[in-house]
Short mmCIF file of C-alpha atoms in Angstrom, two decimals:
data_model
loop_
_atom_site.label_atom_id
_atom_site.label_comp_id
_atom_site.label_asym_id
_atom_site.label_seq_id
_atom_site.Cartn_x
_atom_site.Cartn_y
_atom_site.Cartn_z
CA UNK D 1 -51.06 -1.00 -20.60
CA UNK D 2 -53.94 -0.99 -18.20
CA UNK D 3 -56.13 0.95 -20.59
CA UNK D 4 -55.58 -1.33 -23.60
CA UNK D 5 -57.91 -3.95 -24.92
CA UNK D 6 -57.04 -7.58 -24.38
CA UNK D 7 -55.65 -7.88 -27.89
CA UNK D 8 -53.67 -4.70 -27.49
CA UNK D 9 -52.16 -5.96 -24.23
CA UNK D 10 -50.82 -9.04 -25.92
CA UNK D 11 -48.78 -6.80 -28.19
CA UNK D 12 -47.94 -3.93 -25.86
CA UNK D 13 -47.15 -5.69 -22.59
CA UNK D 14 -43.74 -7.00 -23.72
CA UNK D 15 -42.95 -4.13 -26.09
CA UNK D 16 -43.57 -1.41 -23.52
CA UNK D 17 -41.15 -2.91 -20.99
CA UNK D 18 -38.56 -3.44 -23.72
CA UNK D 19 -38.91 -0.21 -25.68
CA UNK D 20 -40.25 2.72 -23.57
CA UNK D 21 -37.73 4.96 -21.86
CA UNK D 22 -36.52 3.67 -18.48
CA UNK D 23 -37.48 6.93 -16.79
CA UNK D 24 -41.00 6.68 -18.17
CA UNK D 25 -41.34 3.04 -17.11
CA UNK D 26 -39.99 3.66 -13.62
CA UNK D 27 -42.45 6.50 -13.21
CA UNK D 28 -45.31 4.35 -14.51
CA UNK D 29 -44.43 1.31 -12.39
CA UNK D 30 -42.76 2.82 -9.34
CA UNK D 31 -45.08 5.74 -8.67
CA UNK D 32 -48.13 3.53 -7.99
CA UNK D 33 -45.97 1.20 -5.91
CA UNK D 34 -44.51 4.13 -3.99
CA UNK D 35 -47.99 5.57 -3.35
CA UNK D 36 -49.15 2.15 -2.14
CA UNK D 37 -46.05 1.78 0.06
CA UNK D 38 -46.50 5.29 1.42
CA UNK D 39 -50.12 4.55 2.23
CA UNK D 40 -49.16 1.33 3.99
CA UNK D 41 -46.40 3.08 5.94
CA UNK D 42 -48.72 5.93 6.90
CA UNK D 43 -51.29 3.40 8.05
CA UNK D 44 -48.67 1.71 10.25
CA UNK D 45 -47.68 5.08 11.71
CA UNK D 46 -51.28 6.28 12.19
CA UNK D 47 -52.22 2.91 13.69
CA UNK D 48 -49.35 3.25 16.17
CA UNK D 49 -50.45 6.79 16.98
CA UNK D 50 -54.03 5.60 17.63
CA UNK D 51 -52.69 2.82 19.88
CA UNK D 52 -50.24 5.09 21.74
CA UNK D 53 -52.78 7.85 22.26
CA UNK D 54 -55.84 5.65 22.79
CA UNK D 55 -54.40 2.76 24.81
CA UNK D 56 -51.10 3.93 26.33
CA UNK D 57 -47.29 3.74 26.34
CA UNK D 58 -47.21 0.04 27.28
CA UNK D 59 -49.46 -0.71 24.29
CA UNK D 60 -46.84 0.90 22.03
CA UNK D 61 -44.25 -1.41 23.57
CA UNK D 62 -46.62 -4.37 23.16
CA UNK D 63 -47.02 -3.47 19.51
CA UNK D 64 -43.23 -3.22 19.15
CA UNK D 65 -42.94 -6.76 20.53
CA UNK D 66 -45.18 -7.98 17.67
CA UNK D 67 -42.84 -6.59 14.95
CA UNK D 68 -40.62 -9.67 14.75
CA UNK D 69 -43.59 -12.02 14.69
CA UNK D 70 -45.25 -9.87 11.99
CA UNK D 71 -42.03 -10.12 9.97
CA UNK D 72 -42.07 -13.89 10.39
CA UNK D 73 -45.71 -14.10 9.33
CA UNK D 74 -45.04 -11.94 6.25
CA UNK D 75 -41.93 -13.98 5.41
CA UNK D 76 -43.96 -17.07 4.58
CA UNK D 77 -46.07 -14.98 2.19
CA UNK D 78 -43.22 -13.21 0.35
CA UNK D 79 -41.48 -16.56 -0.10
CA UNK D 80 -44.19 -17.23 -2.67
CA UNK D 81 -45.31 -13.76 -3.74
CA UNK D 82 -41.93 -12.30 -4.71
CA UNK D 83 -40.77 -15.44 -6.48
CA UNK D 84 -44.07 -15.63 -8.39
CA UNK D 85 -43.88 -11.98 -9.43
CA UNK D 86 -40.29 -12.29 -10.65
CA UNK D 87 -40.98 -15.46 -12.65
CA UNK D 88 -44.12 -14.03 -14.24
CA UNK D 89 -42.15 -10.96 -15.40
CA UNK D 90 -39.42 -13.13 -16.87
CA UNK D 91 -42.05 -15.25 -18.69
CA UNK D 92 -43.56 -12.08 -20.14
CA UNK D 93 -40.10 -11.01 -21.33
CA UNK D 94 -39.88 -14.40 -23.08
CA UNK D 95 -43.38 -13.85 -24.61
CA UNK D 96 -44.85 -16.81 -22.71
CA UNK D 97 -48.20 -15.61 -21.31
CA UNK D 98 -49.52 -19.16 -20.71
CA UNK D 99 -46.80 -19.94 -18.18
CA UNK D 100 -47.34 -16.57 -16.52
CA UNK D 101 -50.99 -17.54 -16.02
CA UNK D 102 -50.00 -20.83 -14.44
CA UNK D 103 -47.89 -18.91 -11.93
CA UNK D 104 -51.04 -17.08 -10.71
CA UNK D 105 -52.81 -20.30 -9.69
CA UNK D 106 -49.70 -21.77 -8.11
CA UNK D 107 -49.12 -18.61 -6.05
CA UNK D 108 -52.74 -18.64 -4.80
CA UNK D 109 -52.59 -22.29 -3.72
CA UNK D 110 -49.25 -21.88 -1.95
CA UNK D 111 -50.39 -18.71 -0.15
CA UNK D 112 -53.39 -20.62 1.26
CA UNK D 113 -51.22 -23.58 2.33
CA UNK D 114 -48.68 -21.31 3.99
CA UNK D 115 -51.38 -19.38 5.84
CA UNK D 116 -52.87 -22.59 7.27
CA UNK D 117 -49.42 -23.57 8.54
CA UNK D 118 -48.85 -20.14 10.17
CA UNK D 119 -52.33 -20.21 11.79
CA UNK D 120 -51.73 -23.64 13.31
CA UNK D 121 -48.28 -22.79 14.76
CA UNK D 122 -49.17 -19.26 15.78
CA UNK D 123 -52.38 -20.03 17.64
CA UNK D 124 -50.92 -23.01 19.46
CA UNK D 125 -47.76 -21.33 20.71
CA UNK D 126 -48.58 -17.58 20.67
CA UNK D 127 -47.61 -16.75 24.27
CA UNK D 128 -44.37 -18.71 24.13
CA UNK D 129 -43.38 -16.99 20.87
CA UNK D 130 -44.13 -13.53 22.22
CA UNK D 131 -42.12 -14.16 25.40
CA UNK D 132 -39.23 -15.30 23.22
CA UNK D 133 -39.51 -12.06 21.22
CA UNK D 134 -39.11 -9.97 24.36
CA UNK D 135 -42.59 -9.64 25.89
CA UNK D 136 -42.80 -9.06 29.63
CA UNK D 137 -45.74 -9.65 31.94
CA UNK D 138 -46.72 -6.00 31.46
CA UNK D 139 -46.63 -6.04 27.65
CA UNK D 140 -47.75 -9.60 26.82
CA UNK D 141 -51.54 -8.93 27.05
CA UNK D 142 -51.28 -6.15 24.45
CA UNK D 143 -49.10 -8.17 22.09
CA UNK D 144 -51.32 -11.27 22.43
CA UNK D 145 -54.56 -9.34 21.74
CA UNK D 146 -53.13 -7.85 18.57
CA UNK D 147 -51.46 -10.93 17.09
CA UNK D 148 -54.31 -13.36 17.81
CA UNK D 149 -56.56 -11.49 15.36
CA UNK D 150 -53.78 -10.88 12.82
CA UNK D 151 -52.96 -14.62 12.72
CA UNK D 152 -56.62 -15.53 12.26
CA UNK D 153 -56.68 -13.29 9.19
CA UNK D 154 -53.61 -14.74 7.47
CA UNK D 155 -55.53 -16.58 4.66
CA UNK D 156 -56.99 -13.22 3.56
CA UNK D 157 -53.69 -11.38 4.04
CA UNK D 158 -51.60 -13.92 2.17
CA UNK D 159 -53.80 -14.22 -0.94
CA UNK D 160 -54.18 -10.45 -1.10
CA UNK D 161 -50.41 -9.80 -0.89
CA UNK D 162 -49.53 -12.68 -3.22
CA UNK D 163 -51.93 -11.66 -5.97
CA UNK D 164 -51.22 -7.96 -5.55
CA UNK D 165 -47.53 -8.60 -6.33
CA UNK D 166 -48.54 -10.52 -9.42
CA UNK D 167 -50.95 -7.79 -10.49
CA UNK D 168 -48.10 -5.27 -10.52
CA UNK D 169 -45.64 -7.64 -12.18
CA UNK D 170 -48.02 -8.53 -15.02
CA UNK D 171 -48.68 -4.98 -16.12
CA UNK D 172 -51.26 -3.44 -13.79
CA UNK D 173 -49.32 -1.13 -11.42
CA UNK D 174 -52.22 1.30 -11.00
CA UNK D 175 -54.66 -1.43 -10.02
CA UNK D 176 -52.10 -2.81 -7.57
CA UNK D 177 -51.82 0.67 -6.10
CA UNK D 178 -55.60 0.94 -5.76
CA UNK D 179 -55.79 -2.35 -3.88
CA UNK D 180 -53.18 -1.15 -1.40
CA UNK D 181 -54.99 2.18 -0.98
CA UNK D 182 -58.26 0.33 -0.39
CA UNK D 183 -56.64 -1.71 2.36
CA UNK D 184 -55.15 1.34 4.02
CA UNK D 185 -58.20 3.55 3.57
CA UNK D 186 -60.58 1.06 5.19
CA UNK D 187 -58.06 0.52 7.98
CA UNK D 188 -57.71 4.22 8.77
CA UNK D 189 -61.48 4.65 8.87
CA UNK D 190 -62.20 1.56 10.99
CA UNK D 191 -59.29 1.88 13.49
CA UNK D 192 -60.47 5.05 15.33
CA UNK D 193 -63.98 3.59 15.51
CA UNK D 194 -62.84 0.30 17.06
CA UNK D 195 -60.29 1.93 19.39
CA UNK D 196 -61.97 5.14 20.51
CA UNK D 197 -65.70 4.55 19.91
CA UNK D 198 -66.13 0.84 20.63
CA UNK D 199 -63.26 0.77 23.17
CA UNK D 200 -61.77 -2.43 21.78
CA UNK D 201 -58.21 -1.37 22.60
CA UNK D 202 -55.32 -2.78 20.65
CA UNK D 203 -57.48 -5.63 19.30
CA UNK D 204 -59.53 -2.90 17.55
CA UNK D 205 -56.39 -1.98 15.54
CA UNK D 206 -55.99 -5.61 14.47
CA UNK D 207 -59.67 -5.87 13.42
CA UNK D 208 -59.22 -2.70 11.34
CA UNK D 209 -56.14 -4.19 9.67
CA UNK D 210 -57.92 -7.39 8.62
CA UNK D 211 -61.03 -5.46 7.53
CA UNK D 212 -58.93 -3.36 5.14
CA UNK D 213 -57.15 -6.40 3.75
CA UNK D 214 -60.45 -8.21 3.20
CA UNK D 215 -61.80 -5.42 0.97
CA UNK D 216 -58.53 -5.30 -0.98
CA UNK D 217 -58.58 -9.12 -1.24
CA UNK D 218 -61.99 -8.98 -2.98
CA UNK D 219 -60.70 -6.31 -5.36
CA UNK D 220 -57.55 -8.26 -6.33
CA UNK D 221 -59.45 -11.54 -6.66
CA UNK D 222 -61.99 -9.95 -9.04
CA UNK D 223 -59.10 -8.84 -11.28
CA UNK D 224 -57.68 -12.32 -11.77
CA UNK D 225 -61.14 -13.89 -12.14
CA UNK D 226 -61.90 -11.55 -15.05
CA UNK D 227 -60.93 -12.85 -18.46
CA UNK D 228 -60.40 -9.25 -19.57
CA UNK D 229 -57.18 -9.23 -17.55
CA UNK D 230 -54.10 -10.09 -19.61
CA UNK D 231 -53.03 -12.71 -17.03
CA UNK D 232 -55.92 -14.40 -15.21
CA UNK D 233 -57.10 -17.64 -13.62
CA UNK D 234 -57.42 -20.53 -16.06
CA UNK D 235 -58.44 -24.16 -15.66
CA UNK D 236 -54.87 -25.36 -16.04
CA UNK D 237 -53.41 -22.92 -13.47
CA UNK D 238 -54.75 -24.85 -10.48
CA UNK D 239 -52.28 -27.71 -10.76
CA UNK D 240 -49.11 -27.21 -8.79
CA UNK D 241 -46.06 -27.35 -11.01
CA UNK D 242 -43.07 -28.74 -9.14
CA UNK D 243 -40.58 -26.90 -11.39
CA UNK D 244 -42.40 -23.60 -10.90
CA UNK D 245 -42.70 -24.09 -7.15
CA UNK D 246 -38.95 -24.77 -6.89
CA UNK D 247 -38.17 -21.61 -8.89
CA UNK D 248 -40.56 -19.52 -6.77
CA UNK D 249 -39.04 -20.78 -3.56
CA UNK D 250 -35.52 -20.27 -4.92
CA UNK D 251 -36.16 -16.61 -5.86
CA UNK D 252 -38.42 -15.92 -2.88
CA UNK D 253 -35.88 -17.35 -0.46
CA UNK D 254 -33.99 -14.06 -0.34
CA UNK D 255 -36.83 -11.85 0.94
CA UNK D 256 -37.99 -14.77 3.10
CA UNK D 257 -34.62 -14.99 4.82
CA UNK D 258 -34.47 -11.21 5.01
CA UNK D 259 -37.74 -11.15 6.95
CA UNK D 260 -36.64 -14.07 9.13
CA UNK D 261 -33.34 -12.31 9.83
CA UNK D 262 -35.23 -9.11 10.66
CA UNK D 263 -37.34 -11.15 13.03
CA UNK D 264 -34.30 -12.64 14.73
CA UNK D 265 -32.47 -9.32 14.86
CA UNK D 266 -35.38 -7.51 16.46
CA UNK D 267 -35.45 -10.20 19.13
CA UNK D 268 -31.80 -9.50 19.92
CA UNK D 269 -32.36 -5.74 19.83
CA UNK D 270 -35.34 -5.97 22.19
CA UNK D 271 -33.41 -8.16 24.60
CA UNK D 272 -30.36 -5.87 24.44
CA UNK D 273 -32.55 -2.86 25.25
CA UNK D 274 -34.29 -4.68 28.11
CA UNK D 275 -30.95 -5.79 29.53
CA UNK D 276 -29.16 -2.43 29.26
CA UNK D 277 -31.90 0.11 29.99
CA UNK D 278 -32.60 -1.12 33.53
CA UNK D 279 -35.97 0.01 34.87
CA UNK D 280 -36.63 1.81 31.58
CA UNK D 281 -36.36 -1.40 29.56
CA UNK D 282 -39.99 -1.41 28.40
CA UNK D 283 -39.74 2.28 27.49
CA UNK D 284 -36.56 1.63 25.50
CA UNK D 285 -38.30 -1.16 23.53
CA UNK D 286 -41.19 1.22 22.86
CA UNK D 287 -38.72 3.91 21.71
CA UNK D 288 -37.19 1.43 19.29
CA UNK D 289 -40.70 0.67 18.07
CA UNK D 290 -41.12 4.37 17.18
CA UNK D 291 -37.72 4.47 15.45
CA UNK D 292 -38.47 1.26 13.60
CA UNK D 293 -41.86 2.58 12.39
CA UNK D 294 -40.19 5.75 11.15
CA UNK D 295 -37.30 4.02 9.35
CA UNK D 296 -39.77 1.57 7.82
CA UNK D 297 -41.70 4.51 6.38
CA UNK D 298 -38.69 5.55 4.26
CA UNK D 299 -37.51 2.00 3.51
CA UNK D 300 -41.02 1.19 2.22
CA UNK D 301 -40.75 4.07 -0.28
CA UNK D 302 -37.48 2.52 -1.46
CA UNK D 303 -39.26 -0.83 -1.70
CA UNK D 304 -41.86 0.93 -3.84
CA UNK D 305 -39.05 1.92 -6.21
CA UNK D 306 -37.67 -1.64 -6.28
CA UNK D 307 -41.18 -3.02 -6.93
CA UNK D 308 -41.40 -0.70 -9.91
CA UNK D 309 -37.95 -1.80 -11.07
CA UNK D 310 -38.75 -5.51 -10.77
CA UNK D 311 -40.87 -6.03 -13.93
CA UNK D 312 -38.53 -3.79 -15.96
CA UNK D 313 -35.46 -5.67 -14.78
CA UNK D 314 -37.07 -9.09 -15.11
CA UNK D 315 -38.34 -8.43 -18.64
CA UNK D 316 -35.14 -6.89 -20.01
CA UNK D 317 -32.93 -9.50 -18.35
CA UNK D 318 -35.15 -12.18 -19.94
CA UNK D 319 -34.76 -10.33 -23.28
CA UNK D 320 -30.94 -10.12 -22.75
CA UNK D 321 -30.97 -6.31 -23.00
CA UNK D 322 -28.07 -5.31 -20.77
CA UNK D 323 -28.06 -1.52 -21.41
CA UNK D 324 -31.66 -1.25 -20.17
CA UNK D 325 -30.94 -3.48 -17.15
CA UNK D 326 -27.95 -1.30 -16.19
CA UNK D 327 -29.87 1.95 -16.71
CA UNK D 328 -32.77 0.73 -14.55
CA UNK D 329 -30.38 -0.18 -11.72
CA UNK D 330 -28.56 3.18 -11.87
CA UNK D 331 -31.73 5.26 -11.85
CA UNK D 332 -33.19 3.14 -9.02
CA UNK D 333 -30.11 3.71 -6.85
CA UNK D 334 -30.26 7.46 -7.48
CA UNK D 335 -33.92 7.68 -6.48
CA UNK D 336 -33.39 5.49 -3.38
CA UNK D 337 -30.54 7.72 -2.20
CA UNK D 338 -32.75 10.82 -2.49
CA UNK D 339 -35.44 9.17 -0.36
CA UNK D 340 -32.93 8.05 2.30
CA UNK D 341 -31.44 11.56 2.46
CA UNK D 342 -34.86 13.00 3.27
CA UNK D 343 -35.29 10.44 6.07
CA UNK D 344 -31.82 11.25 7.45
CA UNK D 345 -32.49 14.99 7.49
CA UNK D 346 -35.90 14.82 9.16
CA UNK D 347 -34.88 12.40 11.90
CA UNK D 348 -31.67 14.25 12.73
CA UNK D 349 -33.44 17.63 12.98
CA UNK D 350 -36.85 16.75 14.44
CA UNK D 351 -36.49 13.56 16.59
CA UNK D 352 -38.65 14.84 19.45
CA UNK D 353 -41.40 16.05 17.14
CA UNK D 354 -41.61 12.63 15.53
CA UNK D 355 -41.64 10.80 18.87
CA UNK D 356 -44.39 12.98 20.31
CA UNK D 357 -46.68 11.95 17.48
CA UNK D 358 -46.71 8.48 19.03
CA UNK D 359 -46.55 9.06 22.77
CA UNK D 360 -46.75 11.73 25.47
CA UNK D 361 -44.38 9.75 27.74
CA UNK D 362 -41.35 12.00 28.29
CA UNK D 363 -39.09 9.07 29.21
CA UNK D 364 -39.81 7.29 25.92
CA UNK D 365 -39.28 10.52 23.96
CA UNK D 366 -35.88 11.08 25.64
CA UNK D 367 -34.66 7.56 24.83
CA UNK D 368 -35.92 7.80 21.24
CA UNK D 369 -34.09 11.13 20.74
CA UNK D 370 -30.64 9.57 21.08
CA UNK D 371 -31.77 6.52 19.17
CA UNK D 372 -32.97 8.53 16.17
CA UNK D 373 -29.77 10.53 15.83
CA UNK D 374 -27.45 7.51 16.01
CA UNK D 375 -29.62 4.96 14.18
CA UNK D 376 -30.02 7.25 11.11
CA UNK D 377 -26.36 8.35 10.97
CA UNK D 378 -25.57 6.28 7.83
CA UNK D 379 -29.15 6.07 6.55
CA UNK D 380 -28.39 7.90 3.26
CA UNK D 381 -26.62 4.77 1.93
CA UNK D 382 -29.26 2.27 3.08
CA UNK D 383 -31.40 2.90 -0.03
CA UNK D 384 -28.57 1.78 -2.34
CA UNK D 385 -28.05 -1.44 -0.37
CA UNK D 386 -31.77 -2.26 -0.58
CA UNK D 387 -31.88 -1.58 -4.32
CA UNK D 388 -28.83 -3.76 -5.05
CA UNK D 389 -30.19 -6.61 -2.97
CA UNK D 390 -33.55 -6.48 -4.82
CA UNK D 391 -31.76 -6.09 -8.17
CA UNK D 392 -30.21 -9.52 -7.90
CA UNK D 393 -33.54 -10.95 -6.84
CA UNK D 394 -35.32 -9.36 -9.82
CA UNK D 395 -32.97 -10.85 -12.40
CA UNK D 396 -33.30 -14.36 -10.97
CA UNK D 397 -30.05 -14.52 -8.99
CA UNK D 398 -31.39 -15.28 -5.50
CA UNK D 399 -28.12 -16.54 -4.03
CA UNK D 400 -26.51 -13.11 -4.27
CA UNK D 401 -29.59 -11.48 -2.84
CA UNK D 402 -29.64 -13.95 0.05
CA UNK D 403 -25.92 -13.39 0.65
CA UNK D 404 -26.36 -9.62 0.93
CA UNK D 405 -29.39 -10.02 3.17
CA UNK D 406 -27.68 -12.42 5.58
CA UNK D 407 -24.47 -10.41 5.84
CA UNK D 408 -26.29 -7.21 6.73
CA UNK D 409 -28.55 -8.62 9.40
CA UNK D 410 -26.67 -11.56 10.83
CA UNK D 411 -22.95 -11.53 10.07
CA UNK D 412 -22.51 -7.81 10.76
CA UNK D 413 -25.24 -6.74 13.16
CA UNK D 414 -25.43 -9.61 15.64
CA UNK D 415 -21.73 -9.59 16.62
CA UNK D 416 -21.92 -5.81 17.07
CA UNK D 417 -25.01 -6.22 19.25
CA UNK D 418 -23.14 -8.75 21.35
CA UNK D 419 -20.09 -6.54 21.90
CA UNK D 420 -20.97 -2.83 21.83
CA UNK D 421 -23.84 -2.75 24.39
CA UNK D 422 -21.49 -4.29 26.95
CA UNK D 423 -19.38 -1.15 26.84
CA UNK D 424 -21.81 1.57 25.79
CA UNK D 425 -25.19 0.32 27.06
CA UNK D 426 -28.24 1.44 25.11
CA UNK D 427 -26.07 3.73 22.97
CA UNK D 428 -24.17 0.62 21.87
CA UNK D 429 -27.44 -0.86 20.56
CA UNK D 430 -28.07 2.17 18.32
CA UNK D 431 -24.42 2.28 17.13
CA UNK D 432 -24.54 -1.43 16.25
CA UNK D 433 -27.43 -0.85 13.85
CA UNK D 434 -25.98 2.16 12.03
CA UNK D 435 -22.49 0.55 11.67
CA UNK D 436 -23.94 -2.64 10.21
CA UNK D 437 -25.86 -0.59 7.65
CA UNK D 438 -22.69 1.13 6.46
CA UNK D 439 -20.65 -2.09 6.25
CA UNK D 440 -23.50 -3.81 4.39
CA UNK D 441 -23.71 -0.94 1.88
CA UNK D 442 -19.95 -1.21 1.19
CA UNK D 443 -20.18 -4.95 0.56
CA UNK D 444 -23.27 -4.58 -1.66
CA UNK D 445 -21.56 -1.92 -3.80
CA UNK D 446 -18.40 -4.02 -4.30
CA UNK D 447 -20.53 -7.09 -5.12
CA UNK D 448 -22.66 -5.36 -7.77
CA UNK D 449 -19.62 -3.81 -9.47
CA UNK D 450 -17.93 -7.22 -9.75
CA UNK D 451 -21.03 -9.17 -10.78
CA UNK D 452 -22.28 -6.67 -13.34
CA UNK D 453 -19.19 -7.30 -15.46
CA UNK D 454 -20.10 -10.99 -15.64
CA UNK D 455 -23.80 -10.30 -16.20
CA UNK D 456 -23.04 -7.81 -19.02
CA UNK D 457 -20.79 -10.37 -20.72
CA UNK D 458 -23.45 -13.09 -20.33
CA UNK D 459 -26.24 -10.98 -21.88
CA UNK D 460 -24.08 -9.59 -24.66
CA UNK D 461 -23.02 -13.13 -25.60
CA UNK D 462 -26.69 -14.20 -25.63
CA UNK D 463 -27.46 -11.34 -28.04
CA UNK D 464 -24.69 -12.37 -30.40
CA UNK D 465 -26.02 -15.93 -30.54
CA UNK D 466 -29.49 -14.59 -31.33
#
C-alpha cells in the first residue's frame, strides 16, 4: 500500500485488509511493528547498560524508580493514540476516509493538551511523586535528573507516539517502523556521547531520548502534512469532535488503565522489595529493574504483533468478516507464544549473563538470579493473555479489555503481593508476579472462548442482513 499512488491507495487500502491472506497481512503489518518494538526495547536495554556502566549501580536503581512514572506519563498518550488508531482502522473498513482524516487532527490536539497537563503536574510535584514510587535519599537525585528532562519533552513525545500509531493504522507500517528506528538510532548515538564524553550522567540519557524522539517527530509530522498520504491533515480535522473524542477515550481507556495499573503495581513491588530485602533493598529494586527491562523486551515484541493485528482486526470487524477476525486472532496467539517461549528459555538458562550486561555489582546479580527464574516461570502463556486483551481493544470492545487488564494487575497481583512476601520475603514478591500471570492467562482464555461465540453470531447476522 505504501508504494501505491494516491488514487491506487483509495482502492487498495480497504481491499488489501479484507482480501489478502492473513499470514501475508500479519507479516506486512507486524514485521515493521516488531522491528520498531525490538529497536525500542534494545534502546531501553542499551540505555540502562550505559547508565549502569557509566554512572553506577544506584543509577540503575534510580532509573528503576522512574518506571512507574514513565508508565503514567505514557498512559495519558496511549489514552488518545490507541483509541485514535482503532477508530481510524474501523472507519477505513467502512470506506470512510474523511472521518479517518478527522481522527488525525483530533489525536494531535488531544496529545498536546495531555502533554501540557502532564508537564504542569510533573514539574510541580516531581520529588513527592518519586518518593511515593519508592525513591530513597540515595536514589532520588538520579531519578529526578532523568524524569525532569523526560517531562519537559512530553509535547514532542506525545505527538510523535500519537501520530506514529495512526500512521501504522492507516496503511503505512513501514514508515511507522522507520520513525521508531529513527528515534532509537539517534538515541543510541547520542547517549554514549552525553554520558561518557560530556559526563552528563543520567540526565545525558534523558537528553538522548528526547533528541531521538524529536527527529522522529519531524518525520511523522511531515507524513501527515503531505497531501500524498492517503490520510493527512485537512482544514476540517482541527475541530474537536465530541463524539470522536468520547470513542477514543472509551477504546483508549483499556491501555490507559493498563499503564496506570502497571504504575501502581510497580510502586507496590518496589516497596515490597525495600521492606523485605533489608540492607539490600536498593539492590533488590535495581535487580527488579533489570528483570523488568528484560521482560519488557519480549512483551514489546508481542505488542509489535498486536499492533500489526490491530488494523486487520479493526477493518475486518468493521466489514463483519468473522472468519478473517478469528484467523487473525489465532495466528497472533501462536506467534506470541513462540516469542514468550524464547524469553522463558533464555532467562531460565542465562540469568547471570543477562544481569552482568547491566551491572558489575555481584549483590544485584545474585538477587536478580532468583528473580529471573521465578518471575519467568509462567512466561510462555503471557503472550496469549496480551494478545487476547488487545484483541478486544482492536474490535472496539474496550470494557472487556479493561476487565482483563484490571484483573491481571490489581485483582490478582496486589493481594498476592500483600500476603506472600510476609511468609517468603523477596521470593514471595517474585512468586506473586508469576502466579498472577498464570491466573490472568486462564481468565483471558475462558473469556475469549465465551465471547467469540457471541461475536461470531453478531457478525454472521450482520452479513445476512447485508
